[in-house]
C-alpha cells in the first residue's frame, strides 16, 4: 500500500478592526463634521454608503453613515455612526444663580455631552477667568461678582465653537 502525503501552507489573517471617529455624535446646525476611520494597513480600500472611497468623509446632514473596508489580504469590516442634528447654541442657558436650590446653580451645556467640550469663560473686560477641557457642567461663578460673562465652548473632536454669554445673579 502506498500513501501520498501532501503539505500545504495556509496563511490566516486577523480580521480587521474598524471604528469610526467620532462615535455617535451631535452635528450642530450649519456645521460640517469629518468622519474618519481609525488607521488601517497600507493598501486598505474604503467604501462609504455614498460610494466615496476616501478614509475621511465630510458630512453636513444628520443621518447614519456606514463604511466598509477591505484589507490587502481580502478581509472586510463594517461600521456605522449615527449623526444627530441640533441647534447647539440655543440650548445653553443664559442665567445661573449659584446660591439657588434650583437647577440653575451652574452653567450647564444643555443637551451637549459636556465631556466632549472645552470651555473658556471671560469677564466683561475680556479677561479669562475659567478654562476647562472635558467640561463637567460645574462652573458656579465661585469668587466672581454678579454680572455678564462670556464663554466659548469648543467641541474637542470637531473644533466647532459656540460663543455666548451668561448672566450670574447673586
PDB file of C-alpha atoms in Angstrom:
ATOM      1  CA  UNK A   1       0.000   0.000   0.000  1.00  0.00           C
ATOM      2  CA  UNK A   2       1.369   3.306  -0.960  1.00  0.00           C
ATOM      3  CA  UNK A   3       0.444   6.558   0.717  1.00  0.00           C
ATOM      4  CA  UNK A   4       0.653  10.061  -0.600  1.00  0.00           C
ATOM      5  CA  UNK A   5       1.319  12.862   1.764  1.00  0.00           C
ATOM      6  CA  UNK A   6       0.924  16.500   0.837  1.00  0.00           C
ATOM      7  CA  UNK A   7       1.680  19.634   2.833  1.00  0.00           C
ATOM      8  CA  UNK A   8       0.012  22.904   2.103  1.00  0.00           C
ATOM      9  CA  UNK A   9       0.860  26.191   3.745  1.00  0.00           C
ATOM     10  CA  UNK A  10      -2.203  28.196   4.756  1.00  0.00           C
ATOM     11  CA  UNK A  11      -1.857  31.783   5.834  1.00  0.00           C
ATOM     12  CA  UNK A  12      -4.538  33.066   8.215  1.00  0.00           C
ATOM     13  CA  UNK A  13      -5.055  36.804   8.530  1.00  0.00           C
ATOM     14  CA  UNK A  14      -6.545  38.515  11.541  1.00  0.00           C
ATOM     15  CA  UNK A  15      -9.888  40.166  10.891  1.00  0.00           C
ATOM     16  CA  UNK A  16      -9.513  43.917  10.555  1.00  0.00           C
ATOM     17  CA  UNK A  17     -10.824  46.136  13.292  1.00  0.00           C
ATOM     18  CA  UNK A  18     -12.871  49.157  12.271  1.00  0.00           C
ATOM     19  CA  UNK A  19     -14.106  52.029  14.356  1.00  0.00           C
ATOM     20  CA  UNK A  20     -15.383  55.328  13.020  1.00  0.00           C
ATOM     21  CA  UNK A  21     -14.361  58.512  14.759  1.00  0.00           C
ATOM     22  CA  UNK A  22     -16.063  60.294  16.297  1.00  0.00           C
ATOM     23  CA  UNK A  23     -18.605  57.798  17.603  1.00  0.00           C
ATOM     24  CA  UNK A  24     -22.341  58.585  17.510  1.00  0.00           C
ATOM     25  CA  UNK A  25     -22.384  62.331  17.930  1.00  0.00           C
ATOM     26  CA  UNK A  26     -24.208  65.602  17.544  1.00  0.00           C
ATOM     27  CA  UNK A  27     -23.915  67.828  14.485  1.00  0.00           C
ATOM     28  CA  UNK A  28     -24.569  71.449  15.301  1.00  0.00           C
ATOM     29  CA  UNK A  29     -26.810  73.111  12.697  1.00  0.00           C
ATOM     30  CA  UNK A  30     -24.892  74.817   9.902  1.00  0.00           C
ATOM     31  CA  UNK A  31     -21.618  72.975  10.519  1.00  0.00           C
ATOM     32  CA  UNK A  32     -19.681  70.138   8.947  1.00  0.00           C
ATOM     33  CA  UNK A  33     -18.186  67.075  10.554  1.00  0.00           C
ATOM     34  CA  UNK A  34     -15.324  64.897   9.319  1.00  0.00           C
ATOM     35  CA  UNK A  35     -15.812  61.182   9.896  1.00  0.00           C
ATOM     36  CA  UNK A  36     -12.650  59.129   9.693  1.00  0.00           C
ATOM     37  CA  UNK A  37     -11.695  55.503  10.049  1.00  0.00           C
ATOM     38  CA  UNK A  38      -9.077  54.500  12.568  1.00  0.00           C
ATOM     39  CA  UNK A  39      -5.700  53.797  10.886  1.00  0.00           C
ATOM     40  CA  UNK A  40      -5.587  50.714   8.660  1.00  0.00           C
ATOM     41  CA  UNK A  41      -2.786  48.820   6.862  1.00  0.00           C
ATOM     42  CA  UNK A  42      -1.402  50.328   3.662  1.00  0.00           C
ATOM     43  CA  UNK A  43      -3.432  49.279   0.652  1.00  0.00           C
ATOM     44  CA  UNK A  44      -6.743  49.091   2.518  1.00  0.00           C
ATOM     45  CA  UNK A  45      -9.713  50.230   0.416  1.00  0.00           C
ATOM     46  CA  UNK A  46     -12.635  52.246   1.776  1.00  0.00           C
ATOM     47  CA  UNK A  47     -16.251  52.390   0.640  1.00  0.00           C
ATOM     48  CA  UNK A  48     -18.770  54.713   2.271  1.00  0.00           C
ATOM     49  CA  UNK A  49     -22.509  54.234   1.745  1.00  0.00           C
ATOM     50  CA  UNK A  50     -22.471  57.074  -0.820  1.00  0.00           C
ATOM     51  CA  UNK A  51     -19.791  55.282  -2.867  1.00  0.00           C
ATOM     52  CA  UNK A  52     -16.889  57.563  -1.951  1.00  0.00           C
ATOM     53  CA  UNK A  53     -13.559  55.825  -1.429  1.00  0.00           C
ATOM     54  CA  UNK A  54     -11.538  58.056   0.915  1.00  0.00           C
ATOM     55  CA  UNK A  55     -10.716  57.241   4.541  1.00  0.00           C
ATOM     56  CA  UNK A  56     -12.406  60.525   5.554  1.00  0.00           C
ATOM     57  CA  UNK A  57     -15.993  61.583   4.825  1.00  0.00           C
ATOM     58  CA  UNK A  58     -17.228  65.144   5.353  1.00  0.00           C
ATOM     59  CA  UNK A  59     -20.898  65.317   6.365  1.00  0.00           C
ATOM     60  CA  UNK A  60     -23.252  68.261   6.670  1.00  0.00           C
ATOM     61  CA  UNK A  61     -26.522  66.463   7.324  1.00  0.00           C
ATOM     62  CA  UNK A  62     -27.733  64.225  10.144  1.00  0.00           C
ATOM     63  CA  UNK A  63     -28.169  60.534   9.437  1.00  0.00           C
ATOM     64  CA  UNK A  64     -26.468  57.156   9.671  1.00  0.00           C
ATOM     65  CA  UNK A  65     -23.173  56.893   7.817  1.00  0.00           C
ATOM     66  CA  UNK A  66     -21.640  53.496   7.062  1.00  0.00           C
ATOM     67  CA  UNK A  67     -18.154  52.451   5.972  1.00  0.00           C
ATOM     68  CA  UNK A  68     -16.809  49.137   4.714  1.00  0.00           C
ATOM     69  CA  UNK A  69     -13.071  48.484   4.488  1.00  0.00           C
ATOM     70  CA  UNK A  70     -11.171  45.746   2.679  1.00  0.00           C
ATOM     71  CA  UNK A  71      -7.569  44.973   3.607  1.00  0.00           C
ATOM     72  CA  UNK A  72      -4.979  43.878   1.027  1.00  0.00           C
ATOM     73  CA  UNK A  73      -5.495  40.300   2.337  1.00  0.00           C
ATOM     74  CA  UNK A  74      -9.186  40.490   1.350  1.00  0.00           C
ATOM     75  CA  UNK A  75     -10.609  40.741   4.870  1.00  0.00           C
ATOM     76  CA  UNK A  76     -13.529  43.133   5.376  1.00  0.00           C
ATOM     77  CA  UNK A  77     -15.045  45.043   8.266  1.00  0.00           C
ATOM     78  CA  UNK A  78     -18.026  47.374   8.551  1.00  0.00           C
ATOM     79  CA  UNK A  79     -19.070  50.101  10.973  1.00  0.00           C
ATOM     80  CA  UNK A  80     -21.603  52.891  11.052  1.00  0.00           C
ATOM     81  CA  UNK A  81     -22.162  56.033  13.063  1.00  0.00           C
ATOM     82  CA  UNK A  82     -25.346  57.969  13.814  1.00  0.00           C
ATOM     83  CA  UNK A  83     -25.144  61.744  13.478  1.00  0.00           C
ATOM     84  CA  UNK A  84     -27.975  63.724  15.073  1.00  0.00           C
ATOM     85  CA  UNK A  85     -28.655  67.416  14.369  1.00  0.00           C
ATOM     86  CA  UNK A  86     -29.128  70.114  16.961  1.00  0.00           C
ATOM     87  CA  UNK A  87     -29.176  73.897  17.207  1.00  0.00           C
ATOM     88  CA  UNK A  88     -26.435  73.806  19.829  1.00  0.00           C
ATOM     89  CA  UNK A  89     -26.216  77.491  20.706  1.00  0.00           C
ATOM     90  CA  UNK A  90     -29.884  77.894  21.620  1.00  0.00           C
ATOM     91  CA  UNK A  91     -29.821  75.138  24.246  1.00  0.00           C
ATOM     92  CA  UNK A  92     -27.261  76.664  26.620  1.00  0.00           C
ATOM     93  CA  UNK A  93     -28.965  78.630  29.424  1.00  0.00           C
ATOM     94  CA  UNK A  94     -28.058  82.295  29.781  1.00  0.00           C
ATOM     95  CA  UNK A  95     -28.500  82.669  33.544  1.00  0.00           C
ATOM     96  CA  UNK A  96     -27.098  80.964  36.622  1.00  0.00           C
ATOM     97  CA  UNK A  97     -27.975  81.603  40.265  1.00  0.00           C
ATOM     98  CA  UNK A  98     -25.210  79.940  42.330  1.00  0.00           C
ATOM     99  CA  UNK A  99     -26.989  80.403  45.695  1.00  0.00           C
ATOM    100  CA  UNK A 100     -30.232  78.909  44.399  1.00  0.00           C
ATOM    101  CA  UNK A 101     -31.572  75.474  45.173  1.00  0.00           C
ATOM    102  CA  UNK A 102     -32.826  75.274  41.580  1.00  0.00           C
ATOM    103  CA  UNK A 103     -31.169  73.516  38.677  1.00  0.00           C
ATOM    104  CA  UNK A 104     -29.565  76.796  37.523  1.00  0.00           C
ATOM    105  CA  UNK A 105     -26.756  76.708  40.095  1.00  0.00           C
ATOM    106  CA  UNK A 106     -24.053  76.020  37.493  1.00  0.00           C
ATOM    107  CA  UNK A 107     -23.549  76.626  33.784  1.00  0.00           C
ATOM    108  CA  UNK A 108     -24.917  73.513  32.071  1.00  0.00           C
ATOM    109  CA  UNK A 109     -24.247  72.924  28.386  1.00  0.00           C
ATOM    110  CA  UNK A 110     -27.811  71.812  27.718  1.00  0.00           C
ATOM    111  CA  UNK A 111     -28.075  68.570  25.713  1.00  0.00           C
ATOM    112  CA  UNK A 112     -24.407  68.581  24.716  1.00  0.00           C
ATOM    113  CA  UNK A 113     -22.290  65.803  26.203  1.00  0.00           C
ATOM    114  CA  UNK A 114     -20.165  68.055  28.417  1.00  0.00           C
ATOM    115  CA  UNK A 115     -17.081  65.813  28.432  1.00  0.00           C
ATOM    116  CA  UNK A 116     -16.825  66.323  24.644  1.00  0.00           C
ATOM    117  CA  UNK A 117     -16.419  70.086  25.058  1.00  0.00           C
ATOM    118  CA  UNK A 118     -13.845  72.525  26.384  1.00  0.00           C
ATOM    119  CA  UNK A 119     -15.000  75.839  27.841  1.00  0.00           C
ATOM    120  CA  UNK A 120     -13.333  79.189  28.401  1.00  0.00           C
ATOM    121  CA  UNK A 121     -15.150  81.909  30.342  1.00  0.00           C
ATOM    122  CA  UNK A 122     -14.252  85.607  30.248  1.00  0.00           C
ATOM    123  CA  UNK A 123     -15.321  88.518  32.420  1.00  0.00           C
ATOM    124  CA  UNK A 124     -16.785  91.698  30.931  1.00  0.00           C
ATOM    125  CA  UNK A 125     -13.274  93.109  30.349  1.00  0.00           C
ATOM    126  CA  UNK A 126     -12.240  90.092  28.282  1.00  0.00           C
ATOM    127  CA  UNK A 127     -10.005  88.556  30.944  1.00  0.00           C
ATOM    128  CA  UNK A 128     -10.052  84.759  31.031  1.00  0.00           C
ATOM    129  CA  UNK A 129     -11.377  83.626  34.414  1.00  0.00           C
ATOM    130  CA  UNK A 130     -12.061  79.926  33.825  1.00  0.00           C
ATOM    131  CA  UNK A 131     -10.889  77.233  31.423  1.00  0.00           C
ATOM    132  CA  UNK A 132     -11.558  73.526  31.398  1.00  0.00           C
ATOM    133  CA  UNK A 133     -11.235  70.720  28.883  1.00  0.00           C
ATOM    134  CA  UNK A 134     -13.790  67.921  29.197  1.00  0.00           C
ATOM    135  CA  UNK A 135     -16.126  70.349  30.942  1.00  0.00           C
ATOM    136  CA  UNK A 136     -18.299  68.777  33.640  1.00  0.00           C
ATOM    137  CA  UNK A 137     -21.079  71.409  33.986  1.00  0.00           C
ATOM    138  CA  UNK A 138     -19.533  72.610  37.250  1.00  0.00           C
ATOM    139  CA  UNK A 139     -18.843  76.342  36.771  1.00  0.00           C
ATOM    140  CA  UNK A 140     -20.773  78.184  39.502  1.00  0.00           C
ATOM    141  CA  UNK A 141     -19.016  81.581  39.253  1.00  0.00           C
ATOM    142  CA  UNK A 142     -17.245  80.923  42.551  1.00  0.00           C
ATOM    143  CA  UNK A 143     -15.272  84.018  43.522  1.00  0.00           C
ATOM    144  CA  UNK A 144     -16.846  86.082  40.744  1.00  0.00           C
ATOM    145  CA  UNK A 145     -19.180  89.057  41.052  1.00  0.00           C
ATOM    146  CA  UNK A 146     -22.710  89.172  39.705  1.00  0.00           C
ATOM    147  CA  UNK A 147     -22.804  90.294  36.081  1.00  0.00           C
ATOM    148  CA  UNK A 148     -22.460  89.192  32.484  1.00  0.00           C
ATOM    149  CA  UNK A 149     -19.770  86.690  31.474  1.00  0.00           C
ATOM    150  CA  UNK A 150     -18.861  85.478  28.006  1.00  0.00           C
ATOM    151  CA  UNK A 151     -17.956  81.935  27.046  1.00  0.00           C
ATOM    152  CA  UNK A 152     -16.543  79.945  24.179  1.00  0.00           C
ATOM    153  CA  UNK A 153     -17.250  76.222  24.140  1.00  0.00           C
ATOM    154  CA  UNK A 154     -15.324  74.115  21.651  1.00  0.00           C
ATOM    155  CA  UNK A 155     -16.021  70.551  20.626  1.00  0.00           C
ATOM    156  CA  UNK A 156     -12.870  68.532  21.274  1.00  0.00           C
ATOM    157  CA  UNK A 157     -13.443  66.200  18.301  1.00  0.00           C
ATOM    158  CA  UNK A 158     -14.563  68.679  15.642  1.00  0.00           C
ATOM    159  CA  UNK A 159     -13.237  72.052  16.910  1.00  0.00           C
ATOM    160  CA  UNK A 160     -16.730  73.514  16.353  1.00  0.00           C
ATOM    161  CA  UNK A 161     -17.162  76.612  18.538  1.00  0.00           C
ATOM    162  CA  UNK A 162     -20.180  78.154  20.201  1.00  0.00           C
ATOM    163  CA  UNK A 163     -19.909  81.650  21.634  1.00  0.00           C
ATOM    164  CA  UNK A 164     -22.407  83.120  24.063  1.00  0.00           C
ATOM    165  CA  UNK A 165     -22.996  84.870  27.332  1.00  0.00           C
ATOM    166  CA  UNK A 166     -24.377  84.016  30.741  1.00  0.00           C
ATOM    167  CA  UNK A 167     -25.651  86.283  33.492  1.00  0.00           C
ATOM    168  CA  UNK A 168     -24.602  85.460  37.044  1.00  0.00           C
ATOM    169  CA  UNK A 169     -27.209  86.522  39.624  1.00  0.00           C
ATOM    170  CA  UNK A 170     -26.097  86.593  43.257  1.00  0.00           C
TER     171      UNK A 170
END
